[in-house]
Short mmCIF file of C-alpha atoms in Angstrom, two decimals:
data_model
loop_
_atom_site.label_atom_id
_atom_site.label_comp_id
_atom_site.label_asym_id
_atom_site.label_seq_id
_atom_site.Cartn_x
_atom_site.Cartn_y
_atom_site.Cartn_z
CA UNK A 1 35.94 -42.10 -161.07
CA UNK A 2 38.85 -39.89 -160.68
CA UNK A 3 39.63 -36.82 -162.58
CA UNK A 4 43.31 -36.44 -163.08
CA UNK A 5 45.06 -35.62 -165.56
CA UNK A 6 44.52 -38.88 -166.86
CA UNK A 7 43.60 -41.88 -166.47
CA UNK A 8 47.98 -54.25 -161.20
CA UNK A 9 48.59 -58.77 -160.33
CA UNK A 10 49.55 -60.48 -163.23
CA UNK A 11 50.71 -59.78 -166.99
CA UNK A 12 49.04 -57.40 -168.63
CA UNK A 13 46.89 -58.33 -171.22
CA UNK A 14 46.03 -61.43 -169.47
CA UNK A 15 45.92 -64.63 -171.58
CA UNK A 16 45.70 -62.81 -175.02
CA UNK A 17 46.77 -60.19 -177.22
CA UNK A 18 44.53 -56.63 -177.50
CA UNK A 19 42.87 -56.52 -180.98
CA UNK A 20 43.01 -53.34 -182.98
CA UNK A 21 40.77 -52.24 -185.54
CA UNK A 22 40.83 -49.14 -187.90
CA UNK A 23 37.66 -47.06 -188.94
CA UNK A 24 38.28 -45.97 -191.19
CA UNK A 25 63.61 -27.91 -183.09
CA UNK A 26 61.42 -25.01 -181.41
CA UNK A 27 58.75 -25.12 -180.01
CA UNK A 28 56.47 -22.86 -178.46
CA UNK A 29 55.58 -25.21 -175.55
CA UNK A 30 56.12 -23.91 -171.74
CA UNK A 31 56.56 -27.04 -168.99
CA UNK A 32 53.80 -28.80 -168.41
CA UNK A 33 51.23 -26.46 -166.16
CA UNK A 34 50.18 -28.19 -162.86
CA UNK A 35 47.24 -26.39 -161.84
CA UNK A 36 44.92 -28.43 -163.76
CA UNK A 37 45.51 -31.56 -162.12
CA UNK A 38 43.96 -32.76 -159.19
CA UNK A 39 41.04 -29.99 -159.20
CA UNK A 40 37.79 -32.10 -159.24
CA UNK A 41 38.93 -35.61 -157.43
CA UNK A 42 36.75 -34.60 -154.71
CA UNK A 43 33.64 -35.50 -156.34
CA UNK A 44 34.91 -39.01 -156.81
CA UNK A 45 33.61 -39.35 -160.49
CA UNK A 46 36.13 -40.40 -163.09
CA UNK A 47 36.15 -37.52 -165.76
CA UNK A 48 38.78 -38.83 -168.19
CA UNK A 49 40.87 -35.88 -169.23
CA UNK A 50 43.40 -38.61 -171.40
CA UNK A 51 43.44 -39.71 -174.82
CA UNK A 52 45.72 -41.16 -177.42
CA UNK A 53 47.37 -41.22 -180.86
CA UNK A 54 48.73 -44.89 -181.28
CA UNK A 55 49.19 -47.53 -183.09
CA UNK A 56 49.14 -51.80 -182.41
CA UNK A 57 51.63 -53.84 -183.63
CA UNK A 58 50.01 -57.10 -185.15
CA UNK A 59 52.78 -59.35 -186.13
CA UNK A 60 51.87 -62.59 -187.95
CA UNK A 61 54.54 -65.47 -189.02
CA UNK A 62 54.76 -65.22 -192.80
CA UNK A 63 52.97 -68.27 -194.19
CA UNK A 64 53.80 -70.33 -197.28
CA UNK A 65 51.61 -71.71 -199.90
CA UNK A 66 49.90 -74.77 -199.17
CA UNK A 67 51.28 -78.28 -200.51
CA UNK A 68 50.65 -81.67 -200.17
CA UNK A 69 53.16 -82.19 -197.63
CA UNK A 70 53.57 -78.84 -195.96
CA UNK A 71 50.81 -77.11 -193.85
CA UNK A 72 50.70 -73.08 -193.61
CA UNK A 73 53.01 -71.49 -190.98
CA UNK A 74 50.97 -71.05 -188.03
CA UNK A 75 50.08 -67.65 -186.73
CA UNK A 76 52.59 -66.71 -184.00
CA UNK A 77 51.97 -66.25 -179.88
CA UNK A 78 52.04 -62.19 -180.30
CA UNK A 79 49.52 -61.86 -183.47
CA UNK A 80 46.14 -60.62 -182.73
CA UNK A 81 43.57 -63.18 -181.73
CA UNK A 82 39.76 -63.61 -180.83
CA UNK A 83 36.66 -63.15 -183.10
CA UNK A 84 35.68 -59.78 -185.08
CA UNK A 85 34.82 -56.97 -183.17
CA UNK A 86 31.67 -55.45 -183.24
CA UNK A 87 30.24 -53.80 -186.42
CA UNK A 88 27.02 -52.19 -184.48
CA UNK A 89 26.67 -48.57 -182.86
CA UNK A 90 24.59 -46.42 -180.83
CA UNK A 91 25.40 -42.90 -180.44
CA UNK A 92 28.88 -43.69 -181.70
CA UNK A 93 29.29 -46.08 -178.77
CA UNK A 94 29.97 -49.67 -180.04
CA UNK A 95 27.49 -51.92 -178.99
CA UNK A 96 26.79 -55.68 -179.38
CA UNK A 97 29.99 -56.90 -177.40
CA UNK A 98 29.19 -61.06 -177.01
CA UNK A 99 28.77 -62.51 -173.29
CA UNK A 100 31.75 -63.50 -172.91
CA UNK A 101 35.25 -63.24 -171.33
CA UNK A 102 36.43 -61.76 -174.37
CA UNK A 103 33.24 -59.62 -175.13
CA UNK A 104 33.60 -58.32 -171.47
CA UNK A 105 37.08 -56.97 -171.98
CA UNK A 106 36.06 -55.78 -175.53
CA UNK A 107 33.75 -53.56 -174.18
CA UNK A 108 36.40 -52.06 -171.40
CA UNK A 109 38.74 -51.21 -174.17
CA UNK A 110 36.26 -49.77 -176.61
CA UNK A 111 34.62 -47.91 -173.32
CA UNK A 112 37.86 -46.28 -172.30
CA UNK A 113 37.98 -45.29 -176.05
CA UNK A 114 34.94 -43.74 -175.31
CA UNK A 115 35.45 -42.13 -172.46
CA UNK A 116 38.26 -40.73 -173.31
CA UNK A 117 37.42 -38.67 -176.11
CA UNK A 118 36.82 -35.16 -176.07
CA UNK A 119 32.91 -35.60 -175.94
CA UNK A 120 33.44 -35.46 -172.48
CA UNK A 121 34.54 -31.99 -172.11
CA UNK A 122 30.91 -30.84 -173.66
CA UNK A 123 27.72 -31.21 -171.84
CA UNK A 124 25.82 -32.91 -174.16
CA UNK A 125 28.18 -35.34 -175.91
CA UNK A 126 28.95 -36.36 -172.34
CA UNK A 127 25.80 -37.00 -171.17
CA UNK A 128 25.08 -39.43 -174.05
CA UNK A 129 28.92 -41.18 -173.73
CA UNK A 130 27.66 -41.88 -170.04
CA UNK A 131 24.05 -43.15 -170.94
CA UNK A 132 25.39 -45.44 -173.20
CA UNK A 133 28.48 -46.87 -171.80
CA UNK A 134 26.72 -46.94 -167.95
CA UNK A 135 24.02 -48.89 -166.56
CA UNK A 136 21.10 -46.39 -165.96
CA UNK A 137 21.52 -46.02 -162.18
CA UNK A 138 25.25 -45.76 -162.51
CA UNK A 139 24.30 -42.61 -165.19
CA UNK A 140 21.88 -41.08 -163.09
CA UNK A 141 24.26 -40.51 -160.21
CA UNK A 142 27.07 -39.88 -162.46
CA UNK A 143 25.41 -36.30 -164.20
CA UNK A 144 25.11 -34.00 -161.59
CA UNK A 145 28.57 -34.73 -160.10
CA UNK A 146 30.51 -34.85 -163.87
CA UNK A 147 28.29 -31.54 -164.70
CA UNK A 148 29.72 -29.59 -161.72
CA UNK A 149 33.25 -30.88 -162.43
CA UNK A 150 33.36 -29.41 -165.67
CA UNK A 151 32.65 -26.31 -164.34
CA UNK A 152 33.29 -22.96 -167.17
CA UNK A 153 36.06 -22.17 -164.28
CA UNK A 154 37.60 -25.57 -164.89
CA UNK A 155 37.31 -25.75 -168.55
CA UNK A 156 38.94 -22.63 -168.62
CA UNK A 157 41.76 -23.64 -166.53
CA UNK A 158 41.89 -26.16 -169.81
CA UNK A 159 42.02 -23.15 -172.20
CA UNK A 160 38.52 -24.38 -172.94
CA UNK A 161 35.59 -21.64 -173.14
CA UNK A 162 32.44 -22.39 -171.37
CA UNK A 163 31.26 -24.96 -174.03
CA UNK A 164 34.22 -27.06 -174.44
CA UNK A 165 35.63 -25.71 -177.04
CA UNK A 166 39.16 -24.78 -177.79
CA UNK A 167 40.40 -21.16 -178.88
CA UNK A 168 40.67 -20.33 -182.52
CA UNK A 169 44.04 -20.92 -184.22
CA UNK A 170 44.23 -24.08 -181.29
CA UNK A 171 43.70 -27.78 -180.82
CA UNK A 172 42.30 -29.65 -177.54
CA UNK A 173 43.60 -33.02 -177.99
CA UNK A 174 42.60 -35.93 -175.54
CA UNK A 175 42.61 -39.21 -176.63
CA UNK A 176 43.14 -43.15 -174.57
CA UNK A 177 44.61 -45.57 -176.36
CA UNK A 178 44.49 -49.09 -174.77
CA UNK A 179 47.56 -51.04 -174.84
CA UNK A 180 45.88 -54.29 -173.30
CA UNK A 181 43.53 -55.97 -171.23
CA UNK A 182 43.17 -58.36 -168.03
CA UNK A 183 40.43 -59.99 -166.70
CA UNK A 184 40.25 -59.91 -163.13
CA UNK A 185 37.09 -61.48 -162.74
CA UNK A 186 34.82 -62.90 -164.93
CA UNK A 187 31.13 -64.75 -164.87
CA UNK A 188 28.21 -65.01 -167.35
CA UNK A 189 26.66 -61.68 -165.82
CA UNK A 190 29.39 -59.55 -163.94
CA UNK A 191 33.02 -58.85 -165.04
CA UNK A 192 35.83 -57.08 -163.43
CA UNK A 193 38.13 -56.11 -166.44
CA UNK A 194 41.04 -53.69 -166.52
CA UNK A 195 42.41 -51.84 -169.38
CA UNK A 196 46.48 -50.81 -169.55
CA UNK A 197 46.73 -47.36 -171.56
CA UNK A 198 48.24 -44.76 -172.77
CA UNK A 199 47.26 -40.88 -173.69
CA UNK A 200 47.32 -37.71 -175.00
CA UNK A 201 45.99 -34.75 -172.93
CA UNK A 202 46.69 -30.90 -173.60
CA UNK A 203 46.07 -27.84 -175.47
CA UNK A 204 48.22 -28.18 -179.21
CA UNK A 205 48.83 -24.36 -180.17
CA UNK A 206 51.14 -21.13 -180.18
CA UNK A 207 49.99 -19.64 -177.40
CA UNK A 208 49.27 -22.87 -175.40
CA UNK A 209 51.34 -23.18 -172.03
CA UNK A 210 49.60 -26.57 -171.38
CA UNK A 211 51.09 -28.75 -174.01
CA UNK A 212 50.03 -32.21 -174.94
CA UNK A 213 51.80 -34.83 -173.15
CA UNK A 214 51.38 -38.39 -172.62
CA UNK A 215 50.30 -40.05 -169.63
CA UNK A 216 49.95 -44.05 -168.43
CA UNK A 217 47.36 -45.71 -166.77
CA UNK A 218 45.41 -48.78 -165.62
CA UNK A 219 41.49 -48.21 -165.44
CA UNK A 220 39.43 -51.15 -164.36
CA UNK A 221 35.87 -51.18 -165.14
CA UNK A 222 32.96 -53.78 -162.59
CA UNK A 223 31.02 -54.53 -165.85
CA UNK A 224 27.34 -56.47 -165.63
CA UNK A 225 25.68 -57.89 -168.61
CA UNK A 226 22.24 -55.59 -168.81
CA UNK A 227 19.88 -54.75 -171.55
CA UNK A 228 21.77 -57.36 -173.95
CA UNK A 229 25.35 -56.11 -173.44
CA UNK A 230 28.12 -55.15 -170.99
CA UNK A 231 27.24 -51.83 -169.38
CA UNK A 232 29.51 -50.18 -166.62
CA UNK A 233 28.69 -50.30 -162.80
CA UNK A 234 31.98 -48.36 -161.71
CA UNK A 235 35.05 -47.74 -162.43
CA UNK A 236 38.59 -46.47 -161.32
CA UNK A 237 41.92 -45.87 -162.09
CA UNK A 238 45.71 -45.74 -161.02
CA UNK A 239 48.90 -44.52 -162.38
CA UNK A 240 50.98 -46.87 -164.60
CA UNK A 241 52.81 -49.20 -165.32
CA UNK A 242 54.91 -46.40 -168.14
CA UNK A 243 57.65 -47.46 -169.56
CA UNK A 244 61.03 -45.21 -169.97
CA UNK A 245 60.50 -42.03 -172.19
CA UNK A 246 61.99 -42.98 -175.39
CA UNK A 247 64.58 -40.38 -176.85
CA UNK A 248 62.19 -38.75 -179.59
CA UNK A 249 62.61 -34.54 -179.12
CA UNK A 250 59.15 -33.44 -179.06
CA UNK A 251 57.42 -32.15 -181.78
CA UNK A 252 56.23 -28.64 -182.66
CA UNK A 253 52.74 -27.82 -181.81
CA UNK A 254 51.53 -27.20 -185.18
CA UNK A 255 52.68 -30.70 -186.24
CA UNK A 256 50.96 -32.28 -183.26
CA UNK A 257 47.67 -30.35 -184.37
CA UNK A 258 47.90 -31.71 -187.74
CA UNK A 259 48.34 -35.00 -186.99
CA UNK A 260 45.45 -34.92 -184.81
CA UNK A 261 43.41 -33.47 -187.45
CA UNK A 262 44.64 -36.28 -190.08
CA UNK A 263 45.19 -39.19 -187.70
CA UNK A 264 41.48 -40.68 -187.20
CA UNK A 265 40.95 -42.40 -183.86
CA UNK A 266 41.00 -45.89 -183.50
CA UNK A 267 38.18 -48.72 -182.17
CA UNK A 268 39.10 -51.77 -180.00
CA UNK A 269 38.26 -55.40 -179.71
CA UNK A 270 39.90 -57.93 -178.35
#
């Protein structure tokens, strides 16, 4: 993995739509600081420092009431398609994705999700995001590497204190939000599946001179089916594809820190 400040052929999303389902002018912001990025690649884990507010557009043809001679509208190409997602857990890991294409890329979305939370920036919530998402080898050489990158010295660099946690009176917000899904390669017991995203990574407060800002990327996952579901052999990422800014003026950071607080994350299924 790569740890940057956050985490190509063909469309993205592949042959269907992403699925989304819900569980549930001053500022005080300096330019973006730089010496964060780029400080742990070296140890060639990918420590997701991303994350997301967003939101999915499902759009669905309105449909008329049945008659005799007139059939419902049907649904049109950009709604949201495939089966439910997954209603089971472990750890707060969704679990249970089916053997399938669609299960496979599930799982990438829902694991970027994952991995892209803040649980990563404390020792103990990380260790149990990478047991569960990771096949057990993949874990085992993943710890000691991900334990020295988030060194006190780094997490500091963050405006994190030596446990991961953000000053008083601040918010750390890191969140991915997946925008699609490809499948690059797919059989019964090994998938290659990449996930299109966007995030939020930074430090929401008055005295913060790392400000959240968003960030674009592709991360593909080399998934196996182990153990009864799809666990993660590797994994890497590249910049883009991001879209032009759009023209909104950035908000203040107390607004962005409320809206973090308010704005529950969201779980993905194709």
């Amino acid at each position: 993995m790569s740890t940057d400040d956050q985490y190509g052929g063909g469309e993205v999303g592949g042959t269907g739509q992403t699925r989304t389902r819900f569980p549930e002018p001053s500022d005080p912001y300096a330019p973006p600081r730089r010496t964060s990025r780029g400080l742990i690649t070296a140890v060639g884990v990918v420590v997701l420092l991303i994350a997301a507010i967003a939101f999915a557009n499902q759009s669905r043809t309105p449909e008329a009431p049945p008659t005799a001679d007139k059939a419902p509208t049907a649904t049109n190409p950009t709604a949201a398609t495939g089966i439910a997602p997954v209603d089971g857990k472990s750890a707060g890991i969704p679990k249970g994705f089916a053997q399938t294409e669609q299960g496979a890329q599930s799982a990438a979305a829902n694991y970027a999700v994952a991995l892209g939370s803040d649980g990563m920036f404390r020792k103990n919530t990380r260790h149990t995001l990478v047991d569960g998402i990771y096949t057990p080898d993949a874990a085992a050489k993943l710890r000691g590497p991900q334990d020295e990158a988030y060194s006190a010295a780094f997490l500091t660099k963050l405006g994190l204190d030596a446990n991961g946690n953000p000053p008083q009176g601040s918010t750390f917000v890191t969140r991915a939000v997946p925008v699609g899904t490809r499948t690059d390669s797919y059989a019964p017991t090994t998938a290659k599946v990449s996930v299109w995203y966007t995030g939020l990574i930074g430090m929401s407060g008055p005295k913060s001179t790392d400000p959240v800002r968003t960030t674009w990327k592709t991360w593909t996952f080399e998934l196996v089916w182990a153990s009864g579901d799809w666990k993660v052999l590797s994994d890497s990422q590249q910049d883009g594809p991001a879209p032009v800014p759009g023209d909104a003026v950035a908000s203040p950071s107390e607004d962005i820190s409320k809206a973090v607080k308010e704005f529950g994350g969201f779980t993905y299924a194709r």
